[in-house]
Structure formats: structure tokens, C-alpha cells
PDB file of C-alpha atoms in Angstrom:
ATOM      1  CA  MET V   1       0.000   0.000   0.000  1.00 42.00           C
ATOM      2  CA  SER V   2       2.856   2.380   0.747  1.00 30.00           C
ATOM      3  CA  ALA V   3       4.453   1.503  -2.579  1.00 31.00           C
ATOM      4  CA  SER V   4       1.272   2.206  -4.513  1.00 30.00           C
ATOM      5  CA  ILE V   5       0.934   5.608  -2.842  1.00 30.00           C
ATOM      6  CA  ALA V   6       4.561   6.516  -3.374  1.00 31.00           C
ATOM      7  CA  ALA V   7       4.758   5.419  -7.010  1.00 31.00           C
ATOM      8  CA  PRO V   8       2.880   8.379  -8.533  1.00 34.00           C
ATOM      9  CA  LEU V   9       4.993  10.979  -6.724  1.00 32.00           C
ATOM     10  CA  PRO V  10       7.784  11.239  -9.334  1.00 39.00           C
ATOM     11  CA  LEU V  11       5.125  12.176 -11.885  1.00 42.00           C
ATOM     12  CA  GLY V  12       4.022  15.150  -9.801  1.00 47.00           C
ATOM     13  CA  ALA V  13       6.615  17.579 -11.095  1.00 49.00           C
ATOM     14  CA  PRO V  14       5.853  17.012 -14.801  1.00 55.00           C
ATOM     15  CA  ARG V  15       2.132  17.302 -14.095  1.00 57.00           C
ATOM     16  CA  ARG V  16       2.622  20.561 -12.214  1.00 64.00           C
ATOM     17  CA  ALA V  17       4.862  21.739 -15.052  1.00 68.00           C
ATOM     18  CA  TRP V  18       2.113  21.101 -17.577  1.00 73.00           C
ATOM     19  CA  LEU V  19      -0.366  23.037 -15.426  1.00 76.00           C
ATOM     20  CA  THR V  20       2.025  25.965 -15.697  1.00 77.00           C
ATOM     21  CA  ASP V  21       2.851  25.437 -19.363  1.00 84.00           C
ATOM     22  CA  LEU V  22      -0.694  25.287 -20.719  1.00 88.00           C
ATOM     23  CA  PRO V  23      -1.725  28.844 -19.698  1.00 89.00           C
ATOM     24  CA  VAL V  24       1.582  30.176 -21.062  1.00 89.00           C
ATOM     25  CA  LEU V  25       0.949  28.346 -24.335  1.00 90.00           C
ATOM     26  CA  LEU V  26      -2.509  29.918 -24.483  1.00 92.00           C
ATOM     27  CA  VAL V  27      -0.834  33.311 -24.105  1.00 91.00           C
ATOM     28  CA  ALA V  28       1.259  32.487 -27.167  1.00 89.00           C
ATOM     29  CA  VAL V  29      -1.967  31.692 -29.049  1.00 90.00           C
ATOM     30  CA  VAL V  30      -3.658  35.002 -28.230  1.00 90.00           C
ATOM     31  CA  TRP V  31      -0.453  36.933 -28.905  1.00 86.00           C
ATOM     32  CA  GLY V  32      -0.211  35.232 -32.298  1.00 85.00           C
ATOM     33  CA  THR V  33      -3.784  36.346 -32.993  1.00 85.00           C
ATOM     34  CA  SER V  34      -2.992  39.891 -31.850  1.00 85.00           C
ATOM     35  CA  TYR V  35      -1.048  40.725 -35.028  1.00 78.00           C
ATOM     36  CA  LEU V  36      -4.168  40.384 -37.155  1.00 80.00           C
ATOM     37  CA  ALA V  37      -6.300  42.191 -34.576  1.00 84.00           C
ATOM     38  CA  ALA V  38      -3.859  45.087 -34.198  1.00 83.00           C
ATOM     39  CA  LYS V  39      -3.485  45.532 -37.947  1.00 79.00           C
ATOM     40  CA  GLY V  40      -7.252  45.794 -38.221  1.00 82.00           C
ATOM     41  CA  ILE V  41      -7.548  48.802 -35.913  1.00 89.00           C
ATOM     42  CA  THR V  42      -4.149  50.556 -35.977  1.00 86.00           C
ATOM     43  CA  THR V  43      -2.500  52.926 -38.446  1.00 84.00           C
ATOM     44  CA  THR V  44       0.728  54.915 -38.295  1.00 84.00           C
ATOM     45  CA  HIS V  45      -1.159  57.915 -36.903  1.00 89.00           C
ATOM     46  CA  THR V  46      -3.161  56.034 -34.244  1.00 92.00           C
ATOM     47  CA  VAL V  47      -0.497  53.853 -32.562  1.00 93.00           C
ATOM     48  CA  ILE V  48      -0.269  55.868 -29.332  1.00 95.00           C
ATOM     49  CA  ALA V  49      -4.022  56.418 -29.120  1.00 95.00           C
ATOM     50  CA  VAL V  50      -4.768  52.707 -29.549  1.00 93.00           C
ATOM     51  CA  LEU V  51      -2.195  51.824 -26.886  1.00 94.00           C
ATOM     52  CA  VAL V  52      -3.798  54.269 -24.441  1.00 94.00           C
ATOM     53  CA  LEU V  53      -7.243  52.815 -25.096  1.00 94.00           C
ATOM     54  CA  ARG V  54      -5.987  49.219 -25.020  1.00 90.00           C
ATOM     55  CA  PHE V  55      -4.597  49.571 -21.516  1.00 88.00           C
ATOM     56  CA  ALA V  56      -7.143  52.022 -20.123  1.00 89.00           C
ATOM     57  CA  VAL V  57     -10.119  49.769 -20.920  1.00 88.00           C
ATOM     58  CA  VAL V  58      -9.232  47.178 -18.281  1.00 88.00           C
ATOM     59  CA  LEU V  59      -7.411  49.356 -15.764  1.00 91.00           C
ATOM     60  CA  PRO V  60     -10.491  50.692 -13.865  1.00 91.00           C
ATOM     61  CA  VAL V  61     -11.834  47.149 -13.459  1.00 85.00           C
ATOM     62  CA  LEU V  62      -8.507  45.969 -12.073  1.00 88.00           C
ATOM     63  CA  VAL V  63      -8.267  48.858  -9.638  1.00 91.00           C
ATOM     64  CA  VAL V  64     -11.768  48.248  -8.262  1.00 89.00           C
ATOM     65  CA  ALA V  65     -11.318  44.461  -8.073  1.00 83.00           C
ATOM     66  CA  GLY V  66      -7.964  44.643  -6.320  1.00 86.00           C
ATOM     67  CA  TRP V  67      -8.196  47.871  -4.335  1.00 91.00           C
ATOM     68  CA  SER V  68      -7.541  46.286  -0.950  1.00 89.00           C
ATOM     69  CA  ARG V  69      -4.551  44.383  -2.314  1.00 88.00           C
ATOM     70  CA  LEU V  70      -3.168  47.510  -3.955  1.00 91.00           C
ATOM     71  CA  ARG V  71      -3.299  49.349  -0.627  1.00 90.00           C
ATOM     72  CA  ALA V  72      -1.394  46.475   0.975  1.00 89.00           C
ATOM     73  CA  LEU V  73       1.573  46.820  -1.404  1.00 91.00           C
ATOM     74  CA  SER V  74       4.720  48.196   0.149  1.00 91.00           C
ATOM     75  CA  ALA V  75       6.623  51.122  -1.340  1.00 92.00           C
ATOM     76  CA  ALA V  76       9.284  48.737  -2.649  1.00 91.00           C
ATOM     77  CA  GLN V  77       6.624  46.601  -4.338  1.00 92.00           C
ATOM     78  CA  TRP V  78       5.088  49.681  -5.972  1.00 94.00           C
ATOM     79  CA  ARG V  79       8.507  50.698  -7.276  1.00 93.00           C
ATOM     80  CA  GLY V  80       9.249  47.205  -8.570  1.00 93.00           C
ATOM     81  CA  ALA V  81       5.904  46.870 -10.354  1.00 92.00           C
ATOM     82  CA  ALA V  82       6.193  50.381 -11.793  1.00 94.00           C
ATOM     83  CA  THR V  83       9.626  49.505 -13.165  1.00 94.00           C
ATOM     84  CA  LEU V  84       8.145  46.456 -14.887  1.00 93.00           C
ATOM     85  CA  GLY V  85       5.428  48.721 -16.266  1.00 93.00           C
ATOM     86  CA  LEU V  86       7.984  51.054 -17.811  1.00 95.00           C
ATOM     87  CA  ILE V  87       9.631  48.109 -19.538  1.00 95.00           C
ATOM     88  CA  LEU V  88       6.213  46.913 -20.662  1.00 92.00           C
ATOM     89  CA  SER V  89       5.398  50.282 -22.219  1.00 95.00           C
ATOM     90  CA  GLY V  90       8.633  50.112 -24.191  1.00 95.00           C
ATOM     91  CA  ILE V  91       7.783  46.639 -25.474  1.00 93.00           C
ATOM     92  CA  PHE V  92       4.417  47.730 -26.807  1.00 90.00           C
ATOM     93  CA  LEU V  93       5.724  50.927 -28.363  1.00 94.00           C
ATOM     94  CA  LEU V  94       8.475  49.035 -30.177  1.00 94.00           C
ATOM     95  CA  GLU V  95       6.248  46.161 -31.275  1.00 89.00           C
ATOM     96  CA  THR V  96       3.356  48.302 -32.469  1.00 87.00           C
ATOM     97  CA  TYR V  97       5.467  50.744 -34.432  1.00 88.00           C
ATOM     98  CA  GLY V  98       7.576  47.839 -35.682  1.00 86.00           C
ATOM     99  CA  VAL V  99       4.586  45.940 -37.077  1.00 80.00           C
ATOM    100  CA  VAL V 100       3.382  49.114 -38.804  1.00 78.00           C
ATOM    101  CA  HIS V 101       6.753  49.696 -40.484  1.00 80.00           C
ATOM    102  CA  THR V 102       7.766  46.161 -41.518  1.00 73.00           C
ATOM    103  CA  SER V 103       6.259  43.040 -43.010  1.00 68.00           C
ATOM    104  CA  ALA V 104       4.503  40.458 -40.879  1.00 64.00           C
ATOM    105  CA  THR V 105       7.083  37.906 -42.087  1.00 63.00           C
ATOM    106  CA  ASN V 106      10.025  39.879 -40.749  1.00 68.00           C
ATOM    107  CA  ALA V 107       8.172  40.832 -37.552  1.00 72.00           C
ATOM    108  CA  GLY V 108       7.321  37.214 -36.717  1.00 70.00           C
ATOM    109  CA  LEU V 109      10.866  36.032 -37.337  1.00 69.00           C
ATOM    110  CA  ILE V 110      12.657  38.788 -35.459  1.00 77.00           C
ATOM    111  CA  ILE V 111      10.440  38.763 -32.359  1.00 79.00           C
ATOM    112  CA  SER V 112      10.959  34.987 -32.049  1.00 75.00           C
ATOM    113  CA  LEU V 113      14.612  35.681 -31.245  1.00 76.00           C
ATOM    114  CA  THR V 114      13.381  36.410 -27.708  1.00 80.00           C
ATOM    115  CA  MET V 115      13.786  32.665 -27.077  1.00 73.00           C
ATOM    116  CA  ILE V 116      17.522  32.736 -27.687  1.00 76.00           C
ATOM    117  CA  LEU V 117      18.104  36.178 -26.168  1.00 80.00           C
ATOM    118  CA  THR V 118      16.387  35.247 -22.889  1.00 81.00           C
ATOM    119  CA  SER V 119      18.335  32.018 -22.499  1.00 77.00           C
ATOM    120  CA  LEU V 120      21.640  33.757 -23.198  1.00 78.00           C
ATOM    121  CA  ALA V 121      20.816  36.708 -20.933  1.00 85.00           C
ATOM    122  CA  GLU V 122      19.776  34.406 -18.090  1.00 82.00           C
ATOM    123  CA  ALA V 123      23.021  32.479 -18.472  1.00 80.00           C
ATOM    124  CA  ALA V 124      25.021  35.710 -18.398  1.00 82.00           C
ATOM    125  CA  VAL V 125      23.241  36.991 -15.288  1.00 83.00           C
ATOM    126  CA  THR V 126      23.408  33.719 -13.338  1.00 81.00           C
ATOM    127  CA  ARG V 127      26.774  32.669 -14.799  1.00 82.00           C
ATOM    128  CA  VAL V 128      25.307  29.217 -15.332  1.00 81.00           C
ATOM    129  CA  ALA V 129      25.471  27.891 -18.872  1.00 79.00           C
ATOM    130  CA  PRO V 130      22.103  26.663 -20.169  1.00 80.00           C
ATOM    131  CA  PRO V 131      21.879  22.973 -21.085  1.00 82.00           C
ATOM    132  CA  ARG V 132      23.144  22.212 -24.557  1.00 85.00           C
ATOM    133  CA  ALA V 133      19.902  20.372 -25.270  1.00 86.00           C
ATOM    134  CA  PHE V 134      17.924  23.514 -24.397  1.00 83.00           C
ATOM    135  CA  LEU V 135      20.027  25.670 -26.732  1.00 84.00           C
ATOM    136  CA  ALA V 136      19.686  23.082 -29.478  1.00 88.00           C
ATOM    137  CA  ALA V 137      15.912  22.992 -28.974  1.00 85.00           C
ATOM    138  CA  ALA V 138      15.726  26.780 -29.120  1.00 83.00           C
ATOM    139  CA  GLY V 139      17.788  26.754 -32.293  1.00 86.00           C
ATOM    140  CA  LEU V 140      15.444  24.154 -33.769  1.00 88.00           C
ATOM    141  CA  SER V 141      12.464  26.360 -32.941  1.00 82.00           C
ATOM    142  CA  VAL V 142      14.072  29.404 -34.543  1.00 82.00           C
ATOM    143  CA  THR V 143      14.860  27.337 -37.651  1.00 85.00           C
ATOM    144  CA  GLY V 144      11.205  26.368 -37.725  1.00 80.00           C
ATOM    145  CA  VAL V 145      10.179  30.017 -37.525  1.00 78.00           C
ATOM    146  CA  VAL V 146      12.479  30.811 -40.465  1.00 77.00           C
ATOM    147  CA  LEU V 147      10.789  28.126 -42.573  1.00 78.00           C
ATOM    148  CA  LEU V 148       7.362  29.142 -41.303  1.00 71.00           C
ATOM    149  CA  THR V 149       7.845  32.734 -42.430  1.00 67.00           C
ATOM    150  CA  GLN V 150       9.592  31.932 -45.728  1.00 64.00           C
ATOM    151  CA  GLY V 151       6.342  31.768 -47.636  1.00 55.00           C
ATOM    152  CA  GLY V 152       5.956  35.544 -47.837  1.00 55.00           C
ATOM    153  CA  GLY V 153       9.617  36.155 -48.691  1.00 56.00           C
ATOM    154  CA  PHE V 154      11.995  38.549 -46.996  1.00 55.00           C
ATOM    155  CA  THR V 155      12.168  42.283 -47.520  1.00 53.00           C
ATOM    156  CA  ALA V 156      15.213  44.488 -47.136  1.00 56.00           C
ATOM    157  CA  PRO V 157      16.044  45.488 -43.534  1.00 59.00           C
ATOM    158  CA  SER V 158      13.989  48.489 -42.484  1.00 71.00           C
ATOM    159  CA  LEU V 159      13.311  50.719 -39.497  1.00 82.00           C
ATOM    160  CA  GLY V 160      10.540  48.314 -38.542  1.00 80.00           C
ATOM    161  CA  ASP V 161      12.987  45.405 -38.482  1.00 79.00           C
ATOM    162  CA  LEU V 162      15.227  47.286 -36.062  1.00 84.00           C
ATOM    163  CA  LEU V 163      12.253  48.156 -33.869  1.00 91.00           C
ATOM    164  CA  MET V 164      11.184  44.501 -33.720  1.00 85.00           C
ATOM    165  CA  LEU V 165      14.716  43.471 -32.744  1.00 85.00           C
ATOM    166  CA  LEU V 166      14.659  46.038 -29.952  1.00 93.00           C
ATOM    167  CA  ALA V 167      11.241  44.695 -28.924  1.00 93.00           C
ATOM    168  CA  ALA V 168      12.717  41.201 -28.630  1.00 88.00           C
ATOM    169  CA  LEU V 169      15.450  42.601 -26.399  1.00 92.00           C
ATOM    170  CA  ALA V 170      12.842  44.432 -24.305  1.00 94.00           C
ATOM    171  CA  ARG V 171      10.806  41.242 -23.905  1.00 89.00           C
ATOM    172  CA  THR V 172      13.924  39.507 -22.635  1.00 90.00           C
ATOM    173  CA  VAL V 173      14.545  42.263 -20.105  1.00 92.00           C
ATOM    174  CA  HIS V 174      10.917  42.075 -18.941  1.00 90.00           C
ATOM    175  CA  VAL V 175      10.968  38.307 -18.385  1.00 86.00           C
ATOM    176  CA  LEU V 176      14.268  38.451 -16.502  1.00 88.00           C
ATOM    177  CA  ALA V 177      13.190  41.442 -14.428  1.00 89.00           C
ATOM    178  CA  MET V 178      10.020  39.664 -13.310  1.00 84.00           C
ATOM    179  CA  SER V 179      12.101  36.799 -11.950  1.00 81.00           C
ATOM    180  CA  ARG V 180      14.828  38.923 -10.325  1.00 82.00           C
ATOM    181  CA  ILE V 181      13.129  41.952  -8.731  1.00 85.00           C
ATOM    182  CA  LYS V 182      12.938  40.663  -5.168  1.00 82.00           C
ATOM    183  CA  ALA V 183      10.429  43.256  -3.980  1.00 81.00           C
ATOM    184  CA  VAL V 184       7.641  41.847  -6.159  1.00 82.00           C
ATOM    185  CA  GLU V 185       8.089  38.184  -5.268  1.00 77.00           C
ATOM    186  CA  SER V 186       5.757  38.251  -2.263  1.00 77.00           C
ATOM    187  CA  ALA V 187       3.030  40.401  -3.845  1.00 78.00           C
ATOM    188  CA  ASP V 188      -0.007  38.938  -5.594  1.00 81.00           C
ATOM    189  CA  SER V 189      -0.078  38.892  -9.380  1.00 78.00           C
ATOM    190  CA  LEU V 190      -3.293  40.927  -9.700  1.00 83.00           C
ATOM    191  CA  SER V 191      -1.838  43.938  -7.895  1.00 87.00           C
ATOM    192  CA  LEU V 192       1.433  43.746  -9.792  1.00 86.00           C
ATOM    193  CA  THR V 193      -0.392  43.519 -13.122  1.00 84.00           C
ATOM    194  CA  THR V 194      -2.541  46.534 -12.200  1.00 91.00           C
ATOM    195  CA  VAL V 195       0.462  48.679 -11.313  1.00 93.00           C
ATOM    196  CA  GLN V 196       2.266  47.599 -14.481  1.00 90.00           C
ATOM    197  CA  LEU V 197      -0.644  48.523 -16.720  1.00 90.00           C
ATOM    198  CA  GLY V 198      -1.159  51.782 -14.843  1.00 93.00           C
ATOM    199  CA  SER V 199       2.481  52.727 -15.400  1.00 95.00           C
ATOM    200  CA  ALA V 200       2.202  51.880 -19.089  1.00 93.00           C
ATOM    201  CA  VAL V 201      -0.975  53.959 -19.500  1.00 93.00           C
ATOM    202  CA  ALA V 202       0.771  56.890 -17.843  1.00 95.00           C
ATOM    203  CA  VAL V 203       3.670  56.636 -20.294  1.00 96.00           C
ATOM    204  CA  PHE V 204       1.357  56.445 -23.312  1.00 95.00           C
ATOM    205  CA  ALA V 205      -0.814  59.326 -22.040  1.00 94.00           C
ATOM    206  CA  VAL V 206       2.235  61.563 -21.612  1.00 94.00           C
ATOM    207  CA  ILE V 207       3.415  60.745 -25.135  1.00 94.00           C
ATOM    208  CA  ALA V 208      -0.083  61.357 -26.546  1.00 93.00           C
ATOM    209  CA  ALA V 209      -0.087  64.839 -24.993  1.00 91.00           C
ATOM    210  CA  PHE V 210       2.813  65.948 -27.193  1.00 90.00           C
ATOM    211  CA  PRO V 211       2.042  67.486 -30.606  1.00 88.00           C
ATOM    212  CA  GLY V 212       2.827  65.357 -33.636  1.00 87.00           C
ATOM    213  CA  THR V 213       2.265  61.979 -31.969  1.00 87.00           C
ATOM    214  CA  GLY V 214      -0.902  61.234 -33.931  1.00 89.00           C
ATOM    215  CA  ALA V 215      -4.617  61.377 -33.258  1.00 89.00           C
ATOM    216  CA  SER V 216      -5.815  61.737 -29.685  1.00 92.00           C
ATOM    217  CA  PRO V 217      -7.275  58.710 -27.884  1.00 93.00           C
ATOM    218  CA  TRP V 218     -10.621  60.506 -27.590  1.00 92.00           C
ATOM    219  CA  THR V 219     -10.788  61.155 -31.349  1.00 93.00           C
ATOM    220  CA  VAL V 220      -9.861  57.578 -32.197  1.00 93.00           C
ATOM    221  CA  ALA V 221     -12.434  56.203 -29.735  1.00 93.00           C
ATOM    222  CA  LEU V 222     -15.191  58.299 -31.328  1.00 93.00           C
ATOM    223  CA  ASP V 223     -14.225  57.062 -34.798  1.00 93.00           C
ATOM    224  CA  PHE V 224     -14.277  53.379 -33.794  1.00 92.00           C
ATOM    225  CA  GLY V 225     -17.151  51.217 -34.966  1.00 92.00           C
ATOM    226  CA  PRO V 226     -18.318  47.846 -33.559  1.00 92.00           C
ATOM    227  CA  ARG V 227     -15.572  45.928 -35.394  1.00 92.00           C
ATOM    228  CA  GLU V 228     -12.811  48.212 -34.102  1.00 92.00           C
ATOM    229  CA  TRP V 229     -14.144  48.075 -30.551  1.00 94.00           C
ATOM    230  CA  ALA V 230     -14.317  44.274 -30.706  1.00 93.00           C
ATOM    231  CA  GLY V 231     -10.683  44.198 -31.796  1.00 92.00           C
ATOM    232  CA  LEU V 232      -9.689  46.612 -29.053  1.00 94.00           C
ATOM    233  CA  ILE V 233     -11.487  44.592 -26.361  1.00 93.00           C
ATOM    234  CA  PHE V 234      -9.736  41.445 -27.561  1.00 93.00           C
ATOM    235  CA  LEU V 235      -6.329  43.161 -27.416  1.00 90.00           C
ATOM    236  CA  SER V 236      -7.077  44.681 -24.030  1.00 90.00           C
ATOM    237  CA  VAL V 237      -8.645  41.777 -22.154  1.00 90.00           C
ATOM    238  CA  PHE V 238      -6.963  38.730 -23.671  1.00 91.00           C
ATOM    239  CA  CYS V 239      -3.705  39.920 -25.229  1.00 88.00           C
ATOM    240  CA  THR V 240      -2.867  42.348 -22.417  1.00 81.00           C
ATOM    241  CA  LEU V 241      -4.581  41.554 -19.118  1.00 80.00           C
ATOM    242  CA  PHE V 242      -4.752  37.774 -19.380  1.00 87.00           C
ATOM    243  CA  ALA V 243      -1.368  37.436 -21.064  1.00 85.00           C
ATOM    244  CA  PHE V 244       0.707  39.363 -18.572  1.00 73.00           C
ATOM    245  CA  PHE V 245      -1.141  38.040 -15.558  1.00 79.00           C
ATOM    246  CA  VAL V 246      -0.297  34.505 -16.707  1.00 86.00           C
ATOM    247  CA  GLN V 247       3.291  35.456 -17.541  1.00 78.00           C
ATOM    248  CA  MET V 248       3.896  36.885 -14.075  1.00 73.00           C
ATOM    249  CA  TRP V 249       2.248  33.862 -12.461  1.00 80.00           C
ATOM    250  CA  ALA V 250       4.181  31.345 -14.558  1.00 82.00           C
ATOM    251  CA  VAL V 251       7.657  32.869 -14.278  1.00 73.00           C
ATOM    252  CA  ARG V 252       7.555  32.349 -10.497  1.00 72.00           C
ATOM    253  CA  ARG V 253       6.780  28.657 -10.972  1.00 75.00           C
ATOM    254  CA  SER V 254       9.072  27.975 -13.891  1.00 74.00           C
ATOM    255  CA  SER V 255      12.210  29.525 -15.400  1.00 73.00           C
ATOM    256  CA  PRO V 256      12.528  32.594 -17.656  1.00 72.00           C
ATOM    257  CA  SER V 257      13.963  30.451 -20.438  1.00 69.00           C
ATOM    258  CA  ARG V 258      11.147  27.907 -20.249  1.00 75.00           C
ATOM    259  CA  VAL V 259       8.456  30.608 -20.297  1.00 79.00           C
ATOM    260  CA  SER V 260      10.195  32.379 -23.176  1.00 71.00           C
ATOM    261  CA  LEU V 261      10.481  29.157 -25.177  1.00 75.00           C
ATOM    262  CA  LEU V 262       6.740  28.526 -24.910  1.00 81.00           C
ATOM    263  CA  LEU V 263       5.952  32.130 -25.806  1.00 80.00           C
ATOM    264  CA  GLY V 264       8.268  31.638 -28.774  1.00 76.00           C
ATOM    265  CA  THR V 265       5.553  29.547 -30.475  1.00 82.00           C
ATOM    266  CA  GLU V 266       3.715  32.834 -31.067  1.00 82.00           C
ATOM    267  CA  PRO V 267       4.684  32.982 -34.799  1.00 79.00           C
ATOM    268  CA  LEU V 268       3.228  29.498 -35.269  1.00 79.00           C
ATOM    269  CA  TRP V 269      -0.156  30.629 -33.980  1.00 83.00           C
ATOM    270  CA  ALA V 270       0.066  33.841 -35.992  1.00 78.00           C
ATOM    271  CA  ALA V 271       0.500  31.707 -39.104  1.00 75.00           C
ATOM    272  CA  ALA V 272      -2.420  29.478 -38.117  1.00 78.00           C
ATOM    273  CA  VAL V 273      -4.675  32.523 -37.729  1.00 79.00           C
ATOM    274  CA  GLY V 274      -3.462  33.855 -41.064  1.00 74.00           C
ATOM    275  CA  ILE V 275      -4.328  30.558 -42.776  1.00 74.00           C
ATOM    276  CA  ALA V 276      -7.754  30.301 -41.139  1.00 78.00           C
ATOM    277  CA  LEU V 277      -8.881  33.934 -41.350  1.00 77.00           C
ATOM    278  CA  ALA V 278      -6.699  35.722 -43.903  1.00 67.00           C
ATOM    279  CA  GLY V 279      -6.347  32.957 -46.502  1.00 69.00           C
ATOM    280  CA  ASP V 280      -2.552  32.628 -46.209  1.00 64.00           C
ATOM    281  CA  ARG V 281      -0.951  29.480 -47.664  1.00 69.00           C
ATOM    282  CA  PRO V 282       2.400  28.565 -46.024  1.00 66.00           C
ATOM    283  CA  GLY V 283       3.314  25.785 -48.469  1.00 72.00           C
ATOM    284  CA  ALA V 284       5.518  22.787 -47.731  1.00 78.00           C
ATOM    285  CA  LEU V 285       8.290  24.841 -46.095  1.00 77.00           C
ATOM    286  CA  GLY V 286       5.788  26.520 -43.788  1.00 73.00           C
ATOM    287  CA  LEU V 287       4.307  23.215 -42.676  1.00 76.00           C
ATOM    288  CA  ALA V 288       7.803  21.851 -42.041  1.00 83.00           C
ATOM    289  CA  GLY V 289       8.551  24.958 -39.982  1.00 78.00           C
ATOM    290  CA  ALA V 290       5.425  24.464 -37.883  1.00 76.00           C
ATOM    291  CA  ILE V 291       6.517  20.921 -37.065  1.00 83.00           C
ATOM    292  CA  LEU V 292      10.003  22.122 -36.093  1.00 84.00           C
ATOM    293  CA  VAL V 293       8.596  24.827 -33.794  1.00 81.00           C
ATOM    294  CA  LEU V 294       6.420  22.292 -31.973  1.00 77.00           C
ATOM    295  CA  ALA V 295       9.258  19.757 -31.779  1.00 82.00           C
ATOM    296  CA  GLY V 296      11.728  22.344 -30.515  1.00 82.00           C
ATOM    297  CA  THR V 297       9.312  23.619 -27.872  1.00 77.00           C
ATOM    298  CA  THR V 298       8.602  20.099 -26.580  1.00 75.00           C
ATOM    299  CA  TRP V 299      12.291  19.208 -26.515  1.00 82.00           C
ATOM    300  CA  GLY V 300      13.171  22.468 -24.780  1.00 77.00           C
ATOM    301  CA  ARG V 301      10.594  21.922 -22.051  1.00 70.00           C
ATOM    302  CA  ARG V 302      11.987  18.464 -21.353  1.00 73.00           C
ATOM    303  CA  ALA V 303      15.550  19.806 -21.281  1.00 76.00           C
ATOM    304  CA  ALA V 304      14.472  22.488 -18.788  1.00 68.00           C
ATOM    305  CA  ASP V 305      12.760  19.824 -16.637  1.00 65.00           C
ATOM    306  CA  LYS V 306      15.913  17.690 -16.508  1.00 70.00           C
ATOM    307  CA  ASP V 307      18.119  20.679 -15.705  1.00 66.00           C
ATOM    308  CA  ALA V 308      15.780  21.832 -12.911  1.00 60.00           C
ATOM    309  CA  GLY V 309      15.713  18.332 -11.476  1.00 57.00           C
TER     310      GLY V 309
END
């Protein structure tokens, strides 16, 4: 009887890992969908306004729902969460302007480099080399992304390409900061997410107040129809609130590299949405790339499990 009770215990860690991995994978799905949604409601002149609206839609709800928890945050926790919010605002500025100024093919490929950048940055900070199997799996995933995005062809490097590369670097900084800012470790994820989004809204609102930064949020909101509002709600609730709440929750229960590797499947889901809704056809190379991304992600998760054990 003791043996039968003890036997399942070694399987506990993988099962708990999957409970953490699945929400993170769902984040990758909604982020992959966000490219199509953002393109449907954003132009060069409305980037800042859409970002203000995207974050401001959910912020009042978060403040009301978590008011008592917000009041319980210490000054150090407020500072830590606000710092994460500043990084977050930079990510969205770079990504949104980058998508506007480059092709979706280049954007999907360049942002996927977050996988490699996070692993290398974590190794540099901790001075612990990542497992060779993990690096090989990440390389396999990136190779898959290259094949996945080959269908549309590559364009010459542009300002948008540089912005997407900077966005990948900013994502890496954000993931690492969430795992290393000690002040936020004991605070609940809802409060930290609220402060982050509040900091980002403040940054976007300040930028929107300057002349020459595009249409005002109020003007853009008045011009939105039902389709635009549906897209904005999707970006705000699922791609922003849900995504970063899960990311903050998962990074405390996993590793930055593991979380980043799962989020690195984002281009795969972007391609799937393009095929289903936009009529894209990836061809044989694209299908091969999709298989490599899935294989690399699975292999990388197993390598991270073995290294953690």
C-alpha cells in the first residue's frame, strides 16, 4: 500500500509543469492572434491612441477588483511593479510601431529571437550555462520560424525590423526582471499587473499629450465602430490583461527560459490565424517549420525539466 501511494509521486513535477505550461501556451496563441487584430484597428497615426485605449479599458476594473490588495503593497513593491510597467510600455511601443513599419514575415521572425536572447541573458546573469539540449531545442524552434515565415519572402532590412529586434530585447529584459526583482516576489499577481498597466498607461498618455504623436485617444475612440471596438477589447482583455497576468504567475513557478520558449511559439499561432482567417498558404516549407517549432518547444521543455531536477 505504501508503494502504490509513493509510485505516482515522481510524476508530480511534470504534471505541475504542464499546469504551468498550458496557460503560457494559451498566451502564445492570443499573442499570435494579436497581429491580425492590431493591424485591423491601428495605423501609423493612431499607434499611441490605440495603446492608451488598449490599456485604459481594463485598468479601472482591475483597480476596483484589487483595491484592498493595492493598498497592501509596500513602497518597494510599488517601485518594482512600476519599473516592470515602464519596460512593458517600451515593449508595446516598439512592437506596435515595428509591425506598422515592416512586413509580418520579418516581424514574426525577429520577435521569435526572444527565445535565444532570454536564455543567453539568463546564463550571463546567473553565470550558469544553459543545457546544450535547451540551446539546441531553441535553435530548432528558430529554424522552424524561419521556414514558417519563408512563404511571404523577406524584404530588405527596415526601421521596422530594427524596432522589432529592440522589442525582442525588451521582452527579454521584462521576463528576466520579473524573476529577479525581489520586492515583487511576495506580492499577488493581480496587484502587480494593475500597477504595471497603470504605469504603461501613464507613459502612453504623456506621449499622446505631445504634438505630432498622432490622433488623440478621444478622437480615435469616437471614430471606432463595432468591429474596431471588438478588436480593441480582444487586445485589451486577452492579449494584455490575461497574457501578462499569466506570464507573471508562470515565471515564479518555472524559469525565464522555459516561459520564453513557450511564448516563442507565437509565430506558429500567428500563421495558423493567417491561414484560417486571412487565406494565407504557407506551403511545404511553412508546414515543415510548424513541425520544427512544436518539436523544438517540446524538446526544450523536457531539457528544462531535466536541468531543474
